[in-house]
PDB file of C-alpha atoms and ligand atoms in Angstrom:
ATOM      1  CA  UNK A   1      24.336   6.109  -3.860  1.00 97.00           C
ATOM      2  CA  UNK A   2      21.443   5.041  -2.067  1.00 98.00           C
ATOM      3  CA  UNK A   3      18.028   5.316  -3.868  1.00 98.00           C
ATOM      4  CA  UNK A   4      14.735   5.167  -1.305  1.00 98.00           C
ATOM      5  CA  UNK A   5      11.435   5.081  -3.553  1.00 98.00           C
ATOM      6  CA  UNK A   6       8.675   7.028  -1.695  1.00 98.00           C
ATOM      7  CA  UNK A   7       4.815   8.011  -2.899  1.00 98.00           C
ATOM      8  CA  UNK A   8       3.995  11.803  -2.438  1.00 96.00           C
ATOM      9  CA  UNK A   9       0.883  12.061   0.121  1.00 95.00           C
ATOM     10  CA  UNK A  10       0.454   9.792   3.584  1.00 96.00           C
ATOM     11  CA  UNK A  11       3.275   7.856   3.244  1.00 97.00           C
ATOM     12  CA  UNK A  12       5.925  10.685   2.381  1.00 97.00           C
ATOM     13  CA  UNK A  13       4.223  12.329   5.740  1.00 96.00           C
ATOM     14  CA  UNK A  14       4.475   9.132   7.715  1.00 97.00           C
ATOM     15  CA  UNK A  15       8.110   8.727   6.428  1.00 97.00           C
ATOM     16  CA  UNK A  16       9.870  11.884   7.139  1.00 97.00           C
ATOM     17  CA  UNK A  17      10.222  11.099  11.194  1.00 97.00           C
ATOM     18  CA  UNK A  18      11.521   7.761  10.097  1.00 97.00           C
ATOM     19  CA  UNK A  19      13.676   9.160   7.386  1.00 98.00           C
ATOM     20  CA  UNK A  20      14.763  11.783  10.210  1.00 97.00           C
ATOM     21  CA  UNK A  21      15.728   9.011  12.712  1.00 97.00           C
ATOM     22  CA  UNK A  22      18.550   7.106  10.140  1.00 97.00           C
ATOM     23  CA  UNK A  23      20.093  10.982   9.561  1.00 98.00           C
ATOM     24  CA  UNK A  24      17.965  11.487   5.891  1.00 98.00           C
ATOM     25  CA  UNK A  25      16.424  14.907   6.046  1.00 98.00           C
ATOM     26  CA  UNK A  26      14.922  15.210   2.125  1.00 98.00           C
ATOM     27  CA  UNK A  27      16.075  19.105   0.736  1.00 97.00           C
ATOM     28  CA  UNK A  28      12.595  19.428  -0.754  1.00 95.00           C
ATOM     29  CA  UNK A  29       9.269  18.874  -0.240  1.00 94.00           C
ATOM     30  CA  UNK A  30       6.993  16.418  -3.089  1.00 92.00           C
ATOM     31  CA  UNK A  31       4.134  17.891  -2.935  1.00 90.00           C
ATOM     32  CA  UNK A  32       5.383  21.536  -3.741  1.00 92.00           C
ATOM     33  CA  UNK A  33       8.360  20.384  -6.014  1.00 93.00           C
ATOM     34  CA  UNK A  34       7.612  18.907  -9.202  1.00 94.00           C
ATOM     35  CA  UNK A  35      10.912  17.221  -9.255  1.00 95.00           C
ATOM     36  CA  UNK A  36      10.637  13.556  -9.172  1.00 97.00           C
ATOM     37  CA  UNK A  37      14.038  13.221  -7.798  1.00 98.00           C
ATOM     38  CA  UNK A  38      14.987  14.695  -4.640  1.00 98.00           C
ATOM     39  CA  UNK A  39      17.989  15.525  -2.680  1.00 98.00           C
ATOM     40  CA  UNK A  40      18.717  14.797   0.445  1.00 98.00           C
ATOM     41  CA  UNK A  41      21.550  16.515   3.182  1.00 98.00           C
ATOM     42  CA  UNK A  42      23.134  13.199   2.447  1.00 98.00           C
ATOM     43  CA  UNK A  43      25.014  13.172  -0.499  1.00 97.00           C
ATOM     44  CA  UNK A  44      24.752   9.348  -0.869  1.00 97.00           C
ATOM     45  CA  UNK A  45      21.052   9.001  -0.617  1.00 98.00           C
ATOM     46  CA  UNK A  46      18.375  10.717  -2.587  1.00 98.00           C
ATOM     47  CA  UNK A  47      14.470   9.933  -2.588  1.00 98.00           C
ATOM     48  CA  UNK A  48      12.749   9.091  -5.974  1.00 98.00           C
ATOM     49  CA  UNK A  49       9.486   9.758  -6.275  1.00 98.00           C
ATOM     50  CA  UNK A  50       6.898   7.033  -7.852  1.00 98.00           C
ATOM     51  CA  UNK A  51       3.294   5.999  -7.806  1.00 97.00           C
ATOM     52  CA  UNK A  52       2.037   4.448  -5.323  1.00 98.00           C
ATOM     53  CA  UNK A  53       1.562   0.882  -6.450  1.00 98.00           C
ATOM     54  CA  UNK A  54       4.819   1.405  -8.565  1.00 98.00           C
ATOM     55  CA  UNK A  55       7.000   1.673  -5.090  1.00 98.00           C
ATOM     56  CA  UNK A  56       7.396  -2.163  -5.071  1.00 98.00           C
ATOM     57  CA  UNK A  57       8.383  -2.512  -9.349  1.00 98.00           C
ATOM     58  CA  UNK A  58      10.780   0.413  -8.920  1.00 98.00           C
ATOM     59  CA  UNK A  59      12.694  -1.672  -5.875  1.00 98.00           C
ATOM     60  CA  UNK A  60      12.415  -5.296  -7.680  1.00 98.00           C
ATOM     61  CA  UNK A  61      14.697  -4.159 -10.832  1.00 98.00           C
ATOM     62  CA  UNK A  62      16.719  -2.381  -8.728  1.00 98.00           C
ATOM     63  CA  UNK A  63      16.088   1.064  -9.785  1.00 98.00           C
ATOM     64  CA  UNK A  64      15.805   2.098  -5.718  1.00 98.00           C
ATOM     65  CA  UNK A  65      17.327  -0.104  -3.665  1.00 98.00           C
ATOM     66  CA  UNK A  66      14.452   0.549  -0.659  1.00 98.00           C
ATOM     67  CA  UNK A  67      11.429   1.496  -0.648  1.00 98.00           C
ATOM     68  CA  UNK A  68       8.191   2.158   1.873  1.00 98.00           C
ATOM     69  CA  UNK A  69       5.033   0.330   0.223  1.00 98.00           C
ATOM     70  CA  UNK A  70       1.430  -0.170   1.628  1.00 98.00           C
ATOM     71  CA  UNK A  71       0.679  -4.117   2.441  1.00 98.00           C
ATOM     72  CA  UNK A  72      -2.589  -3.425  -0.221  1.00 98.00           C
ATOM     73  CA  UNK A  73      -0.292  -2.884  -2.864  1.00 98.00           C
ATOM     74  CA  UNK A  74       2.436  -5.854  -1.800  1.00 98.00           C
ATOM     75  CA  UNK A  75      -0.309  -8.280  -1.925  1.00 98.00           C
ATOM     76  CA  UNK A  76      -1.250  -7.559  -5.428  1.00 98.00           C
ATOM     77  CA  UNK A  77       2.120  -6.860  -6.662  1.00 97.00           C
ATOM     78  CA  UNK A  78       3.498 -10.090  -5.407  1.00 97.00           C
ATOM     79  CA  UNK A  79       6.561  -9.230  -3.242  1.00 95.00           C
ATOM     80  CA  UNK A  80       8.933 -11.206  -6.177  1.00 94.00           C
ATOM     81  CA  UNK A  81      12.566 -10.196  -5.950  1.00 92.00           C
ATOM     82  CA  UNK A  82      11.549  -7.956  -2.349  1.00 97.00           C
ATOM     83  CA  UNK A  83      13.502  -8.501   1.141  1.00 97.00           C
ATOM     84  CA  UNK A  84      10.282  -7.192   3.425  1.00 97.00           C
ATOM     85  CA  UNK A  85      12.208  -6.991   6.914  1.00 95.00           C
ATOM     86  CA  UNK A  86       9.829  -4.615   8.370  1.00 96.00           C
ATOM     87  CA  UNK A  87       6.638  -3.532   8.926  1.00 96.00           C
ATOM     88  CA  UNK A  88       6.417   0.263   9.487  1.00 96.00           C
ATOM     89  CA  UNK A  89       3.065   0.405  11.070  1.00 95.00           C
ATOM     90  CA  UNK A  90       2.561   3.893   9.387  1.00 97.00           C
ATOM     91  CA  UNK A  91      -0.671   4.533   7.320  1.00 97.00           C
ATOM     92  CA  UNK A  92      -2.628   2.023   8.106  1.00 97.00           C
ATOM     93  CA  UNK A  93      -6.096   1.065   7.113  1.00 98.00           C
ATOM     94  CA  UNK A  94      -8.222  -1.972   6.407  1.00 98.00           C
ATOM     95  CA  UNK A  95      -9.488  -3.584   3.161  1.00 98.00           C
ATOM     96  CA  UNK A  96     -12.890  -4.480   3.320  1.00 98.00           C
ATOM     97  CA  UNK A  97     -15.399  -4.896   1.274  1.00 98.00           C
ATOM     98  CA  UNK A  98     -18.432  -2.479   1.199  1.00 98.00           C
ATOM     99  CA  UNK A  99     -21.974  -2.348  -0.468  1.00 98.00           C
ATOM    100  CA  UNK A 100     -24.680   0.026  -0.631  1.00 98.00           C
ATOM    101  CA  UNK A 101     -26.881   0.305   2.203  1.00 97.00           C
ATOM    102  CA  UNK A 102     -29.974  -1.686   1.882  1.00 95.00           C
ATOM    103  CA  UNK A 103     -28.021  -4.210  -0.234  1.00 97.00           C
ATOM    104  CA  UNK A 104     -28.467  -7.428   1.655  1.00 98.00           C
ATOM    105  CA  UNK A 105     -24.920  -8.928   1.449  1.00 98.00           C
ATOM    106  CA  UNK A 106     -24.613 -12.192   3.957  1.00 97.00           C
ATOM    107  CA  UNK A 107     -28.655 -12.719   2.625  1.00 97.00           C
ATOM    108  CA  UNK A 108     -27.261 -13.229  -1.602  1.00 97.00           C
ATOM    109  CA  UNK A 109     -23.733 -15.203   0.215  1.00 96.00           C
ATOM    110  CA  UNK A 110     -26.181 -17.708   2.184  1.00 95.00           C
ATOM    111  CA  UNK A 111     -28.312 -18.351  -1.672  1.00 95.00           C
ATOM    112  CA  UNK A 112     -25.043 -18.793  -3.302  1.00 93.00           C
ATOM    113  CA  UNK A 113     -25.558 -15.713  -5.663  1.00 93.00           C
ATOM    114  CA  UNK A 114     -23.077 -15.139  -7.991  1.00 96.00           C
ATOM    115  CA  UNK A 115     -21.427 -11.416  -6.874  1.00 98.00           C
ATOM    116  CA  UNK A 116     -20.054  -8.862  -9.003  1.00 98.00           C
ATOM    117  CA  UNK A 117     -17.403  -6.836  -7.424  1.00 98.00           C
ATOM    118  CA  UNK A 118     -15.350  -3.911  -8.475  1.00 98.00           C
ATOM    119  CA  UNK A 119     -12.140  -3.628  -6.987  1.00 98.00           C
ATOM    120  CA  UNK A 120      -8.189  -2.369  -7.749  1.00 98.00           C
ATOM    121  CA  UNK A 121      -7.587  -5.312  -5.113  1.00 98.00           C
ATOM    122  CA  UNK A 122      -7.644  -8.375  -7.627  1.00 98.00           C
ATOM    123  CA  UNK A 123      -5.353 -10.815  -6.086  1.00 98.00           C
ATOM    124  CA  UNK A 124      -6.566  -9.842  -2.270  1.00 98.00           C
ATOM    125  CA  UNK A 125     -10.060  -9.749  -3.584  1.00 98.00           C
ATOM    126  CA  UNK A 126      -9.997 -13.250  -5.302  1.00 98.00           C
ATOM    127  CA  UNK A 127      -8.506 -14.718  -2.273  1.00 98.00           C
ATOM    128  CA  UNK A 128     -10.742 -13.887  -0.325  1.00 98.00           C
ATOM    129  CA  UNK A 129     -13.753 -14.638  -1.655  1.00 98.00           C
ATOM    130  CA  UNK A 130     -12.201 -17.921  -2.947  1.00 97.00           C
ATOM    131  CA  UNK A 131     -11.491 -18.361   0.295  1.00 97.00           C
ATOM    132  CA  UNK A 132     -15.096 -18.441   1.392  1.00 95.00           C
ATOM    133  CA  UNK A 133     -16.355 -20.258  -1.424  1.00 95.00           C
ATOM    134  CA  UNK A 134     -18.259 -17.000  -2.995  1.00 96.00           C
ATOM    135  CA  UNK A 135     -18.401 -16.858  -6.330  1.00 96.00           C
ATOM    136  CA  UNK A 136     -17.668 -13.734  -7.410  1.00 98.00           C
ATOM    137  CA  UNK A 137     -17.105 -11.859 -11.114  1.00 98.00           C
ATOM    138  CA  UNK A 138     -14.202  -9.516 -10.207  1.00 98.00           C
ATOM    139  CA  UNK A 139     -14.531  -6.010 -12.066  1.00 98.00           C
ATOM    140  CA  UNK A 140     -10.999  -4.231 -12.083  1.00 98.00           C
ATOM    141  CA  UNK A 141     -11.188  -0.587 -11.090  1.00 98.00           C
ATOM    142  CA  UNK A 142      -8.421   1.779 -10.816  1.00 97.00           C
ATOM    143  CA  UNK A 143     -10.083   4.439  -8.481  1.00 96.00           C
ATOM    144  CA  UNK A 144     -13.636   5.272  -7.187  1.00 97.00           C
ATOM    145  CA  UNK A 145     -14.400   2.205  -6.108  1.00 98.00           C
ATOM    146  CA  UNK A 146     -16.953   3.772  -4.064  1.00 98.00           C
ATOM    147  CA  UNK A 147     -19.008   4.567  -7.230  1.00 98.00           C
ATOM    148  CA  UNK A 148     -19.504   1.247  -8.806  1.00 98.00           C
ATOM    149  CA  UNK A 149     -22.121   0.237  -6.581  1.00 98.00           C
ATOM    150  CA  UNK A 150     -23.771   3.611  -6.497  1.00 98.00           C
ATOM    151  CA  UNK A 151     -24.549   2.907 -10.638  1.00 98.00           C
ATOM    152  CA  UNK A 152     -25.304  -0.611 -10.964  1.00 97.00           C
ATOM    153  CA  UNK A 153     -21.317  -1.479 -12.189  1.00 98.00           C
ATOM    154  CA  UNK A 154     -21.017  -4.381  -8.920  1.00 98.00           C
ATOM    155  CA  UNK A 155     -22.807  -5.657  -6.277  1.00 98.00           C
ATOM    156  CA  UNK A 156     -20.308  -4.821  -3.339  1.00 98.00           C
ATOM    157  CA  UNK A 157     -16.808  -3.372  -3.529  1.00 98.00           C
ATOM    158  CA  UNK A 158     -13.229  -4.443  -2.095  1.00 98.00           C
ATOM    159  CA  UNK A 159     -11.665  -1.087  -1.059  1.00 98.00           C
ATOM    160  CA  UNK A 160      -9.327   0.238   1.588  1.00 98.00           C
ATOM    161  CA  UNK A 161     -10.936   2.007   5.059  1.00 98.00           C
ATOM    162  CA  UNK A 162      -9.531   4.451   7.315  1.00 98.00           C
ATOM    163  CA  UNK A 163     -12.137   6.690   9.084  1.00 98.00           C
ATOM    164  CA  UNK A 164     -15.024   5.201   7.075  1.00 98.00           C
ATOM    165  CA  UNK A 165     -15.997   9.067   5.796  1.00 98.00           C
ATOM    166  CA  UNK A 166     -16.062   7.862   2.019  1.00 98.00           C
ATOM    167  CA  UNK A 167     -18.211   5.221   2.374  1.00 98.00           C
ATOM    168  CA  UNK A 168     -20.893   6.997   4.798  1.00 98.00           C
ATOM    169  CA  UNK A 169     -21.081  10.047   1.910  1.00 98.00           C
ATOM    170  CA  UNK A 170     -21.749   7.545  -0.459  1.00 98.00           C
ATOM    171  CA  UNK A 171     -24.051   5.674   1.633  1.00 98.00           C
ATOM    172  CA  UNK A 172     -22.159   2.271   1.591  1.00 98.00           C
ATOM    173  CA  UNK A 173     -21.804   0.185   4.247  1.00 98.00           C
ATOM    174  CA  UNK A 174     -18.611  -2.391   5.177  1.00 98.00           C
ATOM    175  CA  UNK A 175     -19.372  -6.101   5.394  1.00 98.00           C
ATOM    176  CA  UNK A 176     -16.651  -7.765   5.850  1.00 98.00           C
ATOM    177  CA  UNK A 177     -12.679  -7.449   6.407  1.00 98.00           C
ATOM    178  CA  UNK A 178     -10.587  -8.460   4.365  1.00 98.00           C
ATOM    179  CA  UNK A 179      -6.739  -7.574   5.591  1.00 97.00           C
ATOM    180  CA  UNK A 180      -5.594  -5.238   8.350  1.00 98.00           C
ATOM    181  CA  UNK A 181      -3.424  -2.896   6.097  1.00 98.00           C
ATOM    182  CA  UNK A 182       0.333  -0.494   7.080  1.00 97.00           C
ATOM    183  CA  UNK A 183       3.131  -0.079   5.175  1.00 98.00           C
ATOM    184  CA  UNK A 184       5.994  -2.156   5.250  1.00 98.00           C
ATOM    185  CA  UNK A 185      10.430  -1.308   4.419  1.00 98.00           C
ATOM    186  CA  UNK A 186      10.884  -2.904   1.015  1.00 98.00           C
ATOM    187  CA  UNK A 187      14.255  -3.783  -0.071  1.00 98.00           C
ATOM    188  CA  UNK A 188      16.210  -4.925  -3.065  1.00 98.00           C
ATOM    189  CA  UNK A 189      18.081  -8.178  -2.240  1.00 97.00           C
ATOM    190  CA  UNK A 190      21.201  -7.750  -4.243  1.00 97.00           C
ATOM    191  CA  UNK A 191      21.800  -4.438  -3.500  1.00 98.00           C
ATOM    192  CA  UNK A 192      21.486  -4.956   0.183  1.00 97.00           C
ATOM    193  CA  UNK A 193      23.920  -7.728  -0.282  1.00 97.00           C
ATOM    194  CA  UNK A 194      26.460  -5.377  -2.445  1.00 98.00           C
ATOM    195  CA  UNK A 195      25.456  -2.377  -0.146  1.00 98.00           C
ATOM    196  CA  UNK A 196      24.745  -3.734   3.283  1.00 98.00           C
ATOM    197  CA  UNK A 197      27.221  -1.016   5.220  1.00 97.00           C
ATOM    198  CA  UNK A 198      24.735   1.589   4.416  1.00 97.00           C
ATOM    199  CA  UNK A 199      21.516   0.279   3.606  1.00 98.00           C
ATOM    200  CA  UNK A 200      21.648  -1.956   7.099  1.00 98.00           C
ATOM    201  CA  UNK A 201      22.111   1.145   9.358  1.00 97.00           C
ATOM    202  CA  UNK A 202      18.717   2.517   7.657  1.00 98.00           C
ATOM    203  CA  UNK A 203      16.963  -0.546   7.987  1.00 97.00           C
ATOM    204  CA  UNK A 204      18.146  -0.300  11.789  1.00 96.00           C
ATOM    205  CA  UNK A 205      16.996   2.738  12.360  1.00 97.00           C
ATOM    206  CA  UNK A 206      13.283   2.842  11.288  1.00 97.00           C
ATOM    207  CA  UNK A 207      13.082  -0.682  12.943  1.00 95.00           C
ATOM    208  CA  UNK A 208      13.914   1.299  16.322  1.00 94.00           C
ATOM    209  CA  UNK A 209      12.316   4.771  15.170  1.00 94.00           C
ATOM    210  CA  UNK A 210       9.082   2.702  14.705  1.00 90.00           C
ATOM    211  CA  UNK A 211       9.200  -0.095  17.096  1.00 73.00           C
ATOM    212  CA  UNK A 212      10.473  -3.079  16.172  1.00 58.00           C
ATOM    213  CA  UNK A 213       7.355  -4.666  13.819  1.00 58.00           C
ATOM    214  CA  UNK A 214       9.338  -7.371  12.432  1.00 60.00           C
ATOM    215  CA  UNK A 215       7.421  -9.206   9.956  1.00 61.00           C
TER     216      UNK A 215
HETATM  217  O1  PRT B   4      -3.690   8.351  -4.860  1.00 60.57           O
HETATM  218  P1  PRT B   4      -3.020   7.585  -5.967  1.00 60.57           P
HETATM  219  O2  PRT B   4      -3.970   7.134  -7.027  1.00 60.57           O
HETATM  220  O3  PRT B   4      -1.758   8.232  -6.487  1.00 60.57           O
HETATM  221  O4  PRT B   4      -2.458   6.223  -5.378  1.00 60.57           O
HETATM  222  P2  PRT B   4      -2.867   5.531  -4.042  1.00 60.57           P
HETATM  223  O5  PRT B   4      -4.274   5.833  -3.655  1.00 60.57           O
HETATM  224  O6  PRT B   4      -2.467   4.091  -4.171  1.00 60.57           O
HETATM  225  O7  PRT B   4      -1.845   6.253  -3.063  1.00 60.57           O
HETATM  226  P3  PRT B   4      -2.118   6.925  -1.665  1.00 60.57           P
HETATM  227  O8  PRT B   4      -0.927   7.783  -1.379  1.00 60.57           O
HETATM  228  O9  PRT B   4      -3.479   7.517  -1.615  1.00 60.57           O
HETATM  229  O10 PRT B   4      -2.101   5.661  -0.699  1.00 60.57           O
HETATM  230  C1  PRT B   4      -0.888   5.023  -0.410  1.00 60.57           C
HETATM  231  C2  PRT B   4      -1.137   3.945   0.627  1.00 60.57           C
HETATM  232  O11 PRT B   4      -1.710   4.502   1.805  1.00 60.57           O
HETATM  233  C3  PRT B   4      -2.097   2.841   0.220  1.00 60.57           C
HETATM  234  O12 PRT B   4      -1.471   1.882  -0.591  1.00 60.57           O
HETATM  235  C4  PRT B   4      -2.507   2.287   1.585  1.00 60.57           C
HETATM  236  O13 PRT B   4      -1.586   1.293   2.009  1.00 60.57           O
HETATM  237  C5  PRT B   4      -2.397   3.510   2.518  1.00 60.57           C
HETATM  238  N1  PRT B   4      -3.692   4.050   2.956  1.00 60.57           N
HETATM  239  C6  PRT B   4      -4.029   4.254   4.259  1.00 60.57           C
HETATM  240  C7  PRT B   4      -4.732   4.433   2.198  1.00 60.57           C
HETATM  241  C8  PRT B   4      -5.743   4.852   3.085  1.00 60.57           C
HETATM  242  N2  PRT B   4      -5.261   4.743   4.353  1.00 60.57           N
HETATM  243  C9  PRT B   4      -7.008   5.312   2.547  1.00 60.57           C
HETATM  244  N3  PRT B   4      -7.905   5.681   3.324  1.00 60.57           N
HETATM  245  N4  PRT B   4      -4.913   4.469   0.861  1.00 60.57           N
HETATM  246  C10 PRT B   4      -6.089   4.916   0.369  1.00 60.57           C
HETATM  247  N5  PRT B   4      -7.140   5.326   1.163  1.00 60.57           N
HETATM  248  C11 PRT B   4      -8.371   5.782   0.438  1.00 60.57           C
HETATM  249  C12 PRT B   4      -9.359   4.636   0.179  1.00 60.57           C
HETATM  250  O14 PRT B   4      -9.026   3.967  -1.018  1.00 60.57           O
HETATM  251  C13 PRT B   4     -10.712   5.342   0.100  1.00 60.57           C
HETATM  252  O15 PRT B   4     -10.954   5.882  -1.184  1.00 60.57           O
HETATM  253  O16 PRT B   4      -9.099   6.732   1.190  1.00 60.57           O
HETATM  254  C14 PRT B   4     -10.521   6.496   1.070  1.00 60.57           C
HETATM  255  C15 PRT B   4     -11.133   6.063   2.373  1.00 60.57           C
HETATM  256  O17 PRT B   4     -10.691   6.850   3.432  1.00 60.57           O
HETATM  257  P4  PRT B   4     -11.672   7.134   4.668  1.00 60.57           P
HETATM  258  O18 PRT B   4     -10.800   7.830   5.675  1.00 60.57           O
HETATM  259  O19 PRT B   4     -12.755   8.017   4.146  1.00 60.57           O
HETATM  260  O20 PRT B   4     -12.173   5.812   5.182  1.00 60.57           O
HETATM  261 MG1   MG B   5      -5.087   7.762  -3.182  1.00 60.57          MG
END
């Protein structure tokens, strides 16, 4: 059996013409099923069904033995025990980080003030900042980033971007990026040593169903 960890939402979308191009075709849909495993017309690969940021801890102990994870959520998980041989260049974004408008951002970097940001991006946020030599009290968030600055919680936040809608309804502005964002094929490394005759034709075929990204 081959197990492919998947979230519900834009990457499920995003997957199902890749999924389609190895010969997967999943027998139900996520977001109407509240089954957690699914079926596919292959009896030796079903779909589990996880958490976003849990895509890449499912795949590392080998509970799925691939998986499709954003590069957000690989950066703060680590990648440990993950064969990354692709990236999918399917729901992709930025990180950046955002204040409110009116906040003047580059004017407290130049005086060397010390910024509070809110963020579920820990690692990327602390490396970047570090990286610029802004000192920075990092608050962790786990959604609605876009509030903190809205009530006095942080300074600025470090938050993904796609069309920029949120942050012009909440009257935030970006700043700065921080990481051009898509997801990338995760895979476990023993089982694609112990089950390379089927998990290498998969890997093949969303490598030429979405273009050859190698990473
Ligand atoms: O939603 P849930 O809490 O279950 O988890 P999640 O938000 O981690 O999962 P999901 O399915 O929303 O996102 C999965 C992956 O999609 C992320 O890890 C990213 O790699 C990728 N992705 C691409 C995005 C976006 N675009 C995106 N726009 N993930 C989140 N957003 C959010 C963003 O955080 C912000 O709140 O959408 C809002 C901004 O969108 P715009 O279009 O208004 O700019
Ligand atoms: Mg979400």
């Amino acid at each position: 059996m081959i197990t492919i960890a998947l979230s519900k939402g834009r990457i499920f979308e995003e997957t199902v013409p890749l999924l389609a191009a190895a010969g997967i075709q999943p027998l139900e849909d996520p977001d109407s099923s509240r089954k957690l495993i699914l079926a596919t017309n292959r009896d030796d690969v079903r779909l589990v069904i996880v958490r976003a940021t849990d895509v890449p801890t499912y795949v590392q102990y080998g509970a799925a033995d691939i998986g499709i994870a954003g590069y957000d959520v690989l950066l703060e998980h680590g990648g440990a025990g993950l064969y990354q041989p692709l990236d999918l260049d399917i729901a992709r974004c930025k990180l950046m980080v955002a204040v409110a408008e009116g906040f003047d951002y580059f004017g407290a970097v130049r005086q060397g003030a010390r910024l509070r940001v809110a963020t579920k991006y820990v690692e990327s946020a602390r490396q970047h900042f570090a990286g610029k030599g802004v000192h920075v009290d990092l608050i962790k968030l786990y959604g609605s980033m876009e509030l903190a600055p809205l009530v006095g919680l942080a300074d600025a936040i470090v938050d993904l971007v796609s069309t920029g809608g949120t942050l012009k309804a909440n009257k935030l502005v970006a700043v700065e990026h921080v990481q051009d964002v898509s997801s990338r094929l995760v895979v476990n490394q023993a089982a694609l040593k112990l089950k390379r005759n089927r998990i290498q034709p998969i890997i093949d075929a969303f490598s030429r169903a979405s273009a050859h990204h190698h990473v």
